[in-house]
PDB file of C-alpha atoms in Angstrom:
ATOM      1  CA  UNK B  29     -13.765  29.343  -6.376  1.00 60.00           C
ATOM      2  CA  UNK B  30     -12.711  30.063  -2.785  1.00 61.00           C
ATOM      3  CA  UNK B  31     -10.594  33.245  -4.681  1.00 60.00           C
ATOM      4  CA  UNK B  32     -14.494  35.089  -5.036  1.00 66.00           C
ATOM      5  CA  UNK B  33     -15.256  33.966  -1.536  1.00 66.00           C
ATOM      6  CA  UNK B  34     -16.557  37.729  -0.052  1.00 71.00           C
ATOM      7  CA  UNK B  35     -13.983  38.592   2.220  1.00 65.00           C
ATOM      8  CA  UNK B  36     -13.324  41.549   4.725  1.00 70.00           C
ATOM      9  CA  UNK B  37     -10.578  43.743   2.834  1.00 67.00           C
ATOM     10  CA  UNK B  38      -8.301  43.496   5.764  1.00 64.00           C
ATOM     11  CA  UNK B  39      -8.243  39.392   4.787  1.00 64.00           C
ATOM     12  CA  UNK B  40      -8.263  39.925   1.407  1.00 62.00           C
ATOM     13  CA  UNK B  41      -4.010  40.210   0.733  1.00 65.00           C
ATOM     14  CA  UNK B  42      -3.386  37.222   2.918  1.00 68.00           C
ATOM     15  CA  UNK B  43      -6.377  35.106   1.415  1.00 66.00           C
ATOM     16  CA  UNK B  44      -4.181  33.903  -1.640  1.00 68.00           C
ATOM     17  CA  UNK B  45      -0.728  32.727   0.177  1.00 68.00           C
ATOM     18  CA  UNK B  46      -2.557  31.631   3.683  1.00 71.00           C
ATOM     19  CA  UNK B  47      -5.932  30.843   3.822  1.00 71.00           C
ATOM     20  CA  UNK B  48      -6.546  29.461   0.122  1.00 72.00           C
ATOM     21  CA  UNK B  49      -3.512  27.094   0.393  1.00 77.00           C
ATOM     22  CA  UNK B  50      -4.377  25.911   3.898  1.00 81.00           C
ATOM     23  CA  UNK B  51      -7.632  25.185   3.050  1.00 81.00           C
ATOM     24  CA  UNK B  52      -6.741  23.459  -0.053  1.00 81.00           C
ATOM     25  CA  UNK B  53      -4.089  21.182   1.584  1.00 85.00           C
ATOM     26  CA  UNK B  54      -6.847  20.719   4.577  1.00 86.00           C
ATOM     27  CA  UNK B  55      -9.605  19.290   1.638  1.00 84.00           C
ATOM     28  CA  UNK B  56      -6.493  17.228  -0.241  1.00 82.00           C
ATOM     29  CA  UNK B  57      -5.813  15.736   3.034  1.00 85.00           C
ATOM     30  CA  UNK B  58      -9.621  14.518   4.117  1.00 85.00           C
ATOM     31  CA  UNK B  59     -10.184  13.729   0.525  1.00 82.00           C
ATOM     32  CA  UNK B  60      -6.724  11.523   0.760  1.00 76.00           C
ATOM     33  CA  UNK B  61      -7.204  10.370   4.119  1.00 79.00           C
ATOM     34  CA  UNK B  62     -10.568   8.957   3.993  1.00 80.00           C
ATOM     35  CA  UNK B  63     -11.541   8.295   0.408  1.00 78.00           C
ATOM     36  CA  UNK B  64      -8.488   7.748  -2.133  1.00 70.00           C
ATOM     37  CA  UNK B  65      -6.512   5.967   0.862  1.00 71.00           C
ATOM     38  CA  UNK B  66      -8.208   3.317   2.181  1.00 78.00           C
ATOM     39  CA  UNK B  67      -8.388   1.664  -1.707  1.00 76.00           C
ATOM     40  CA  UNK B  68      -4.928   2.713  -2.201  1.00 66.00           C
ATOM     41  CA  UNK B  69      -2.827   0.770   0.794  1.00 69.00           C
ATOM     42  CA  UNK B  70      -5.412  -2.266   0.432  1.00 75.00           C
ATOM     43  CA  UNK B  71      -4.272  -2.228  -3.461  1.00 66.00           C
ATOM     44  CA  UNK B  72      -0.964  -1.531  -2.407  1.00 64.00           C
ATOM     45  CA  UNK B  73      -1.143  -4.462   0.124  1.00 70.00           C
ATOM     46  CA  UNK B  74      -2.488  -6.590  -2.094  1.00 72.00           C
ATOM     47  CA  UNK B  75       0.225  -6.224  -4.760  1.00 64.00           C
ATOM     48  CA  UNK B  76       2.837  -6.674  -2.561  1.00 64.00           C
ATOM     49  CA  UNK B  77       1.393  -9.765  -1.148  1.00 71.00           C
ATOM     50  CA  UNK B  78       0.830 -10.920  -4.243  1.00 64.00           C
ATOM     51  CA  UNK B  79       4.856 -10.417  -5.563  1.00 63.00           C
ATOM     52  CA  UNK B  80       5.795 -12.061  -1.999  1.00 65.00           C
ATOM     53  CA  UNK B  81       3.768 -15.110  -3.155  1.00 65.00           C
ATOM     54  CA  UNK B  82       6.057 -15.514  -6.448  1.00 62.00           C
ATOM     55  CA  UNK B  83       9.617 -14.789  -4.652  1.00 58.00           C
ATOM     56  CA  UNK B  84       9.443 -18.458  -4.222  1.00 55.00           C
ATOM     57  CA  UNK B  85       8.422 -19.605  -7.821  1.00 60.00           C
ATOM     58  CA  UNK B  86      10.427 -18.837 -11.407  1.00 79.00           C
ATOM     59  CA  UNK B  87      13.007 -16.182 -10.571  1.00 84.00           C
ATOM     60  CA  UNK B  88      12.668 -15.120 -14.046  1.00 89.00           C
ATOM     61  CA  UNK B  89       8.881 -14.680 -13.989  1.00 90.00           C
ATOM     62  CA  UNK B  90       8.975 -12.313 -10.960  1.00 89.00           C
ATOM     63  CA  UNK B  91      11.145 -10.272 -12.909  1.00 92.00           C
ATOM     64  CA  UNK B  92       9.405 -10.191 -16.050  1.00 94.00           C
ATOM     65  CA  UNK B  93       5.963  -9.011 -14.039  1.00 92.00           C
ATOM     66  CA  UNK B  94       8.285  -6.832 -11.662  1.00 93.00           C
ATOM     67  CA  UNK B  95       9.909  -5.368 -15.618  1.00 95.00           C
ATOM     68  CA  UNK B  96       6.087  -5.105 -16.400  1.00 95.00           C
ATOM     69  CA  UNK B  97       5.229  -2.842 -13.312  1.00 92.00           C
ATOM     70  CA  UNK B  98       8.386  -0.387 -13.053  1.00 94.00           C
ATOM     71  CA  UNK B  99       7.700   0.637 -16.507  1.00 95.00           C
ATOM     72  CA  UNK B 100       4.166   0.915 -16.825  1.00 93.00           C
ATOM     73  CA  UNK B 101       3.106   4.487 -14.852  1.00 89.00           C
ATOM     74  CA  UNK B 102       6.245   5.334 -14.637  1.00 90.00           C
ATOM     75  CA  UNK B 103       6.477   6.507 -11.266  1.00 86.00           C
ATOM     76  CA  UNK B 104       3.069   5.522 -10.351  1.00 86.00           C
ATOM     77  CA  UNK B 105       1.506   3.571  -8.235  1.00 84.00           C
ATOM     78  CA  UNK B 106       2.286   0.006  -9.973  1.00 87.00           C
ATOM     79  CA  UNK B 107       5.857   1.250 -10.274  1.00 90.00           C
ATOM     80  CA  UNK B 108       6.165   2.724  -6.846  1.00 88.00           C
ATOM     81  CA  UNK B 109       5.069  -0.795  -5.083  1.00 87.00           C
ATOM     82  CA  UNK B 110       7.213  -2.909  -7.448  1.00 88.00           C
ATOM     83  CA  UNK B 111      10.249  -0.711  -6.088  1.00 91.00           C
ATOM     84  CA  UNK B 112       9.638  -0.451  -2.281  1.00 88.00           C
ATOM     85  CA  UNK B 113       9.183  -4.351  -3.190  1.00 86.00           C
ATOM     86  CA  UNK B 114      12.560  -4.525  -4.051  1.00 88.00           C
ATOM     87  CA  UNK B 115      13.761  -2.095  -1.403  1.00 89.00           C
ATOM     88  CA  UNK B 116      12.020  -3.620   1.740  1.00 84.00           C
ATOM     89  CA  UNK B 117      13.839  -6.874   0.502  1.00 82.00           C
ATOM     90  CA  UNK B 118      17.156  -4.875   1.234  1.00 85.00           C
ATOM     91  CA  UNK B 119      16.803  -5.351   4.932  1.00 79.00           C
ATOM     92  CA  UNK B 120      17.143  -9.286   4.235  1.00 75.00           C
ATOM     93  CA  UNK B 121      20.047  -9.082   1.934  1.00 76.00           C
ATOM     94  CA  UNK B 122      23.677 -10.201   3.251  1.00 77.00           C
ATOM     95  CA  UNK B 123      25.509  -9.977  -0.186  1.00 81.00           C
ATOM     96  CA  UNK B 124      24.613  -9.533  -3.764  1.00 81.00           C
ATOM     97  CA  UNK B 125      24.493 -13.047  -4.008  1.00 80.00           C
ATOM     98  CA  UNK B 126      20.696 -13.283  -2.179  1.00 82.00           C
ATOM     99  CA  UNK B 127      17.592 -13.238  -3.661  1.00 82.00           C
ATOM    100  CA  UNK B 128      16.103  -9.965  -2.509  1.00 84.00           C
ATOM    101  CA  UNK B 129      19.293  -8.253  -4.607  1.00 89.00           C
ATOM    102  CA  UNK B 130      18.797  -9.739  -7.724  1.00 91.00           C
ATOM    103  CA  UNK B 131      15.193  -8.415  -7.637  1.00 91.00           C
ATOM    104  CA  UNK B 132      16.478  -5.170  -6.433  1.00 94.00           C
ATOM    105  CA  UNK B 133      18.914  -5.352  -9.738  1.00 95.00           C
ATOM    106  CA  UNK B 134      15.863  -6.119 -11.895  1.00 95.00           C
ATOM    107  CA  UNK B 135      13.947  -3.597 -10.614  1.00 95.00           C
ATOM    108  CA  UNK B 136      16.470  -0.538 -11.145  1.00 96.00           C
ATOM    109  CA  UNK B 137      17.454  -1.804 -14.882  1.00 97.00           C
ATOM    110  CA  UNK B 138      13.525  -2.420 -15.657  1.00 96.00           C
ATOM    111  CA  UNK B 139      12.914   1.310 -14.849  1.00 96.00           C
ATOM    112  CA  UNK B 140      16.071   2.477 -16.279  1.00 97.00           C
ATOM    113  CA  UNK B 141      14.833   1.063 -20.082  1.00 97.00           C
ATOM    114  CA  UNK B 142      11.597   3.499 -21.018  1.00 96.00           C
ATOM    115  CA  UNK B 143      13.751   6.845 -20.642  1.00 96.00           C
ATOM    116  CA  UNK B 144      16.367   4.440 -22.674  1.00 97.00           C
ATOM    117  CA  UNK B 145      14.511   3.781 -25.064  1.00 97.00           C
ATOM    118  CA  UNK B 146      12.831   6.544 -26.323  1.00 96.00           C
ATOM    119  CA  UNK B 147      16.137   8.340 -26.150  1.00 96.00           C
ATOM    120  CA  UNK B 148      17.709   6.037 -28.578  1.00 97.00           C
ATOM    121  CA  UNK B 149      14.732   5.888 -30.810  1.00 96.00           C
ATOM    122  CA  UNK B 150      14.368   9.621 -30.960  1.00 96.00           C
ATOM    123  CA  UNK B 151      18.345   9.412 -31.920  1.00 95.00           C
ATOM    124  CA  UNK B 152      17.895   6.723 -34.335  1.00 95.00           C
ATOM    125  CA  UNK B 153      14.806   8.390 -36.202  1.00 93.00           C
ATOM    126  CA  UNK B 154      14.496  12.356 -35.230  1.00 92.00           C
ATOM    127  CA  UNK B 155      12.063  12.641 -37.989  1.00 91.00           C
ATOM    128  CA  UNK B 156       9.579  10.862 -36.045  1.00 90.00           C
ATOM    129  CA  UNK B 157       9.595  13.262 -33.585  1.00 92.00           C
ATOM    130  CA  UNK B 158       8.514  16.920 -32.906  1.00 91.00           C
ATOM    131  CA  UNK B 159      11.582  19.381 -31.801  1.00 92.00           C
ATOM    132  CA  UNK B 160      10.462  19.231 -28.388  1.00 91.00           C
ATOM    133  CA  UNK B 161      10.244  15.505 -28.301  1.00 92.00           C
ATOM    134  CA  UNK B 162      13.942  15.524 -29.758  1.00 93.00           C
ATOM    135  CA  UNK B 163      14.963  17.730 -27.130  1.00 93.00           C
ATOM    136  CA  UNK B 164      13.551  15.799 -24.074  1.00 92.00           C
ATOM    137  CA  UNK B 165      14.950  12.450 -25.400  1.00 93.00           C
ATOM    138  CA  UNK B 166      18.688  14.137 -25.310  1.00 93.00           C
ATOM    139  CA  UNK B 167      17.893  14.561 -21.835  1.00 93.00           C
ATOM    140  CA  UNK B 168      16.114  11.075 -21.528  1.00 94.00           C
ATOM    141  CA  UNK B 169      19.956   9.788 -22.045  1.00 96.00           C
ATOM    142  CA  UNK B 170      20.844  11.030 -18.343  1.00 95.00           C
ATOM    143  CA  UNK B 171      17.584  10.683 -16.710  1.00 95.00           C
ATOM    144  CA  UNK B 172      17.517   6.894 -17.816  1.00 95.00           C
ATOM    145  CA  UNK B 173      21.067   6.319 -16.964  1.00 96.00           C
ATOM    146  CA  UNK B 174      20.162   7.786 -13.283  1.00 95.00           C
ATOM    147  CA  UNK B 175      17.230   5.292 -12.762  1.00 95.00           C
ATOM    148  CA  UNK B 176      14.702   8.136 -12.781  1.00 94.00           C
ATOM    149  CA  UNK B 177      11.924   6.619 -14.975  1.00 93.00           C
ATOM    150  CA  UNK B 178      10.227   9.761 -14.953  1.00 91.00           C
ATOM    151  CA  UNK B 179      11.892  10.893 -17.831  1.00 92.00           C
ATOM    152  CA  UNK B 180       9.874   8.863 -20.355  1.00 94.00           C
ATOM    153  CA  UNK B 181       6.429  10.591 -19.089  1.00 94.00           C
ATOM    154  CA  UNK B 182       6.409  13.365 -21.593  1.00 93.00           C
ATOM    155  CA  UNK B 183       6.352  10.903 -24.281  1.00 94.00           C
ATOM    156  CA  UNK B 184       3.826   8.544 -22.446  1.00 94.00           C
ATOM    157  CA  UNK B 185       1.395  11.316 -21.976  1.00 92.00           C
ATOM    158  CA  UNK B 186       1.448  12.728 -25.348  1.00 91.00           C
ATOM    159  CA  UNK B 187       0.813   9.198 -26.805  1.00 91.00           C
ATOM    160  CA  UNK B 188      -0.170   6.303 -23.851  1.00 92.00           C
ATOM    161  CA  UNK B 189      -1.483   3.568 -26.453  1.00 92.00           C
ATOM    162  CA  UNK B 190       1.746   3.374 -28.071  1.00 93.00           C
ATOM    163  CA  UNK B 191       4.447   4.330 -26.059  1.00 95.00           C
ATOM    164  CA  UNK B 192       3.488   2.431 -22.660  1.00 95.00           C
ATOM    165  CA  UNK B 193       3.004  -1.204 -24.211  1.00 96.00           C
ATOM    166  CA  UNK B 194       6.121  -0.026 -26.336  1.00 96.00           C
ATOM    167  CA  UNK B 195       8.145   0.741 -22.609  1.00 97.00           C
ATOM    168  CA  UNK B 196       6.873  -2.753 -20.981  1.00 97.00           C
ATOM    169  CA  UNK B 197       7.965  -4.621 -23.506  1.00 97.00           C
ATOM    170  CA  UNK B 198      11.460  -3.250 -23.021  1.00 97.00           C
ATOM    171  CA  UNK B 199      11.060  -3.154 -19.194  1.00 97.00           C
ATOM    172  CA  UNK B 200       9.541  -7.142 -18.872  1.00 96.00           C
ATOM    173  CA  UNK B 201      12.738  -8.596 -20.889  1.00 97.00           C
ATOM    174  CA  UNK B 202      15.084  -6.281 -18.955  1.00 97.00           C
ATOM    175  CA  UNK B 203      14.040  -7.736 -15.642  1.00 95.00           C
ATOM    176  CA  UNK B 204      13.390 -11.218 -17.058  1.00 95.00           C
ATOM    177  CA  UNK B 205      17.320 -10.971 -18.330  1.00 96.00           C
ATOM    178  CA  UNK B 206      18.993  -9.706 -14.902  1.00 96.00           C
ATOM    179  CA  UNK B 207      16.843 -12.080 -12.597  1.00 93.00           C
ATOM    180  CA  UNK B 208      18.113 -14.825 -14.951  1.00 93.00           C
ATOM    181  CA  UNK B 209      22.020 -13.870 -15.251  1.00 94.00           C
ATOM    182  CA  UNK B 210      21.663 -13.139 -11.513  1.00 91.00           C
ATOM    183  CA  UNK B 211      23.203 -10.146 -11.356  1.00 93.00           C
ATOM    184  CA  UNK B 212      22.684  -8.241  -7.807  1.00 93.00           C
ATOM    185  CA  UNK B 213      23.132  -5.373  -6.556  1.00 92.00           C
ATOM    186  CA  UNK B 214      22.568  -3.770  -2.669  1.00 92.00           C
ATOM    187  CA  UNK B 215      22.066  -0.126  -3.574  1.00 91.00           C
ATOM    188  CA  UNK B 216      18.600   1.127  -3.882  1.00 90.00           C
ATOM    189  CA  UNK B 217      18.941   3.392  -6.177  1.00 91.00           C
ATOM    190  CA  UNK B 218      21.761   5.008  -8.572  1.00 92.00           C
ATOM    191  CA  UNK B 219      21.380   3.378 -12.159  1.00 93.00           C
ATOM    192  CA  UNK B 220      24.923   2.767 -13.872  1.00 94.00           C
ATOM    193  CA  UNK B 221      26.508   5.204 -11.357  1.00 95.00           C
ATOM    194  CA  UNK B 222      26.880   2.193  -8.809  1.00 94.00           C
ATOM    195  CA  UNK B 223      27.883  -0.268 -11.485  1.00 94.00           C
ATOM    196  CA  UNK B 224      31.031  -1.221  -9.148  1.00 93.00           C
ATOM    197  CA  UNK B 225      28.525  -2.401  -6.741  1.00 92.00           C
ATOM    198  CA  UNK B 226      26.342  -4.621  -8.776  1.00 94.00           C
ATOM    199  CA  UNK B 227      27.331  -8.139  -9.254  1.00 93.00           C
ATOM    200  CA  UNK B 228      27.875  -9.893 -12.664  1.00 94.00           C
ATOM    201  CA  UNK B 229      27.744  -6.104 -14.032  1.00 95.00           C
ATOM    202  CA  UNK B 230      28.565  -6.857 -17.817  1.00 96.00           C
ATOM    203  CA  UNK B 231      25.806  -8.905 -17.951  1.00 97.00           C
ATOM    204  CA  UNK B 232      23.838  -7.009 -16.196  1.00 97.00           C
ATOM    205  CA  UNK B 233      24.905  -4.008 -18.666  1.00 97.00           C
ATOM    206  CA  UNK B 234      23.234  -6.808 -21.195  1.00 98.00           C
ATOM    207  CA  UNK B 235      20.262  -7.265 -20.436  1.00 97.00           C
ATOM    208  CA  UNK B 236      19.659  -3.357 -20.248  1.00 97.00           C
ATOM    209  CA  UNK B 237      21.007  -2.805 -23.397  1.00 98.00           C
ATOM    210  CA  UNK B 238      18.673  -6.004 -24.828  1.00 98.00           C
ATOM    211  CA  UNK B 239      15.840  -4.351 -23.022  1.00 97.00           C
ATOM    212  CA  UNK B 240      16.390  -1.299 -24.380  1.00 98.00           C
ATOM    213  CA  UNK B 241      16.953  -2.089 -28.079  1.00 98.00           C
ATOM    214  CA  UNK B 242      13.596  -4.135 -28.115  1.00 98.00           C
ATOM    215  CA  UNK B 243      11.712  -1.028 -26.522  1.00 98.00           C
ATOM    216  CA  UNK B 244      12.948   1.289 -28.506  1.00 97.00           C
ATOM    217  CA  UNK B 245      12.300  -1.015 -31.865  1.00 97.00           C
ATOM    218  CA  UNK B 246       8.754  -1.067 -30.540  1.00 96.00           C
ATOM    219  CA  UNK B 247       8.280   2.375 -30.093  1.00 96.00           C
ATOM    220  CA  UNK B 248      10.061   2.831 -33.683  1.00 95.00           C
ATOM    221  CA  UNK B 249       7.631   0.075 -35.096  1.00 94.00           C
ATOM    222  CA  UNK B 250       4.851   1.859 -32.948  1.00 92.00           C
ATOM    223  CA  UNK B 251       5.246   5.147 -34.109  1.00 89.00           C
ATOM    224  CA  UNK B 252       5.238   3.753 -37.535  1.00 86.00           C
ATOM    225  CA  UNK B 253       2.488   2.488 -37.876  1.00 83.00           C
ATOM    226  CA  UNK B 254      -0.192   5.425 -36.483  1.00 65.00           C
ATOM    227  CA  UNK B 255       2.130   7.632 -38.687  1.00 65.00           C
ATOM    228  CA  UNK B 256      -0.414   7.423 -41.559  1.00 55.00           C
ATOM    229  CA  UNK B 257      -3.195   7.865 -39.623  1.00 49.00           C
ATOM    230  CA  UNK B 258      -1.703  10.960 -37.139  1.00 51.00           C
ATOM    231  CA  UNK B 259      -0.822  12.922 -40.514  1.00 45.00           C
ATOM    232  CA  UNK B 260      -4.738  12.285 -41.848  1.00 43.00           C
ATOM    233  CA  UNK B 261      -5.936  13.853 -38.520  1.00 38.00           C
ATOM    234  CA  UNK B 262      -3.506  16.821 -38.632  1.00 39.00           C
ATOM    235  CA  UNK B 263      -4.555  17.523 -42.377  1.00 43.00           C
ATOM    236  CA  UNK B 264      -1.263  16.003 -43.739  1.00 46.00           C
ATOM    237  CA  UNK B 265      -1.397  13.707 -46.429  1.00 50.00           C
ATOM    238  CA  UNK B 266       0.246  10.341 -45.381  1.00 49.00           C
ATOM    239  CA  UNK B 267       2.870   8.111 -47.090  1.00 47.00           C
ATOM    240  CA  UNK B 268      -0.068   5.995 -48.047  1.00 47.00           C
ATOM    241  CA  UNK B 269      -2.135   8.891 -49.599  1.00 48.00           C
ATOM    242  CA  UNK B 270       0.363  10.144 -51.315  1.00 45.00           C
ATOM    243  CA  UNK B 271       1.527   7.345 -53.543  1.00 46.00           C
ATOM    244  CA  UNK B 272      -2.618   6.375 -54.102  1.00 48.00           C
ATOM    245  CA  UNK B 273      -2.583  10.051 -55.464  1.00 49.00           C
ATOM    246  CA  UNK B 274       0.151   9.517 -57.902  1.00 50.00           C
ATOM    247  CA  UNK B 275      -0.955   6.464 -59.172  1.00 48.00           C
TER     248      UNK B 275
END
């Protein structure tokens, strides 16, 4: 739009790397500032209040709902307050031992499961999968080892119904598990690359590898079951059609 704005022609060869970004970072900004905000920190607020309230109730049930929010928009909002959660709670940690780093362990291993997960289950059954899928969950291996959630969002995008219940399964028994082996850890960040400086580690390796395996069986399971139904839209016959044919 502001590309057909009428402009003198001396203006004109700096309008698309000055004046069209700066205004567009200028309207971003307002927009941010003084609409999408406001509901944003008081949500944000809110949710963090909220998770303070349970740090004194069932250690396990904090990280279930924490396992719950790190893998549901992966890098989103719900997954971005669940981790500065667990990061703010740093400041009050004096060993590994303390509360606020056994959520900070739940937190990590939570996130680390949905790139797990559909790594493995793109592994385990490849004909599920398109090539491209295939080839982002052989990257999902690293990414997921490295705590960087983000590499589950190709998947979640192309199919949010099944693969984001599918990744909080895995993700709300991950952080259910470490809260309740209390494994802790004082790093913010670093998935299995700071394994030396997480306490209880093998069993902290557990309850990933739990969390994982039941994620990935869901998004197996998941996958399944629209498999029918994706192949009807696509103008594939489906398992089911097929043998109804032949009989």
């Amino acid at each position: 739009w502001i590309a057909r704005w009428k402009v003198p022609k001396g203006v004109r060869g700096v309008m698309p790397v000055v004046v069209i970004p700066l205004l567009s970072v200028a309207v971003v900004g307002v927009l941010t500032a003084l609409v999408i905000g406001p509901p944003m920190k008081a949500l944000n607020d809110g949710l963090s209040s909220w998770l303070s309230s349970l740090s004194g109730g069932s250690a396990v049930l904090l990280g279930v709902i924490l396992g719950l929010m790190m893998s549901f928009d992966l890098g989103g909002p719900l997954n971005k307050v669940a981790y500065v959660f667990a990061t703010t709670g740093l400041a009050n940690a004096a060993n590994t031992s303390a509360a606020p780093a056994k959520v900070m362990a739940a937190v990590m291993a939570a996130g680390m499961v949905p790139p797990l997960a559909v790594a493995l289950a793109t592994a385990v059954r490849p004909a599920l999968w398109t090539e491209n899928e295939r080839e982002s969950g052989k990257s999902a291996w690293l990414l997921g080892l490295s705590f960087i959630s983000e590499g589950a969002i190709p998947f979640a995008a192309a199919d949010p119904l099944r693969m984001i219940p599918s990744f909080m399964l895995g993700g709300a028994v991950t952080g259910g598990l470490v809260m309740a082996f209390g494994s802790g850890q004082l790093a913010p960040h670093g998935g299995i690359w700071v394994l030396a400086l997480i306490s209880k580690p093998l069993l902290f390796l557990l309850a990933l590898v739990i969390g994982t395996l039941v994620s990935a069986a869901a998004v197996l399971a998941m996958k399944r079951i629209g498999q029918g139904s994706d192949a009807e839209v696509a103008g594939e016959p489906s398992p089911r059609t097929m043998a109804a044919s032949r009989a």
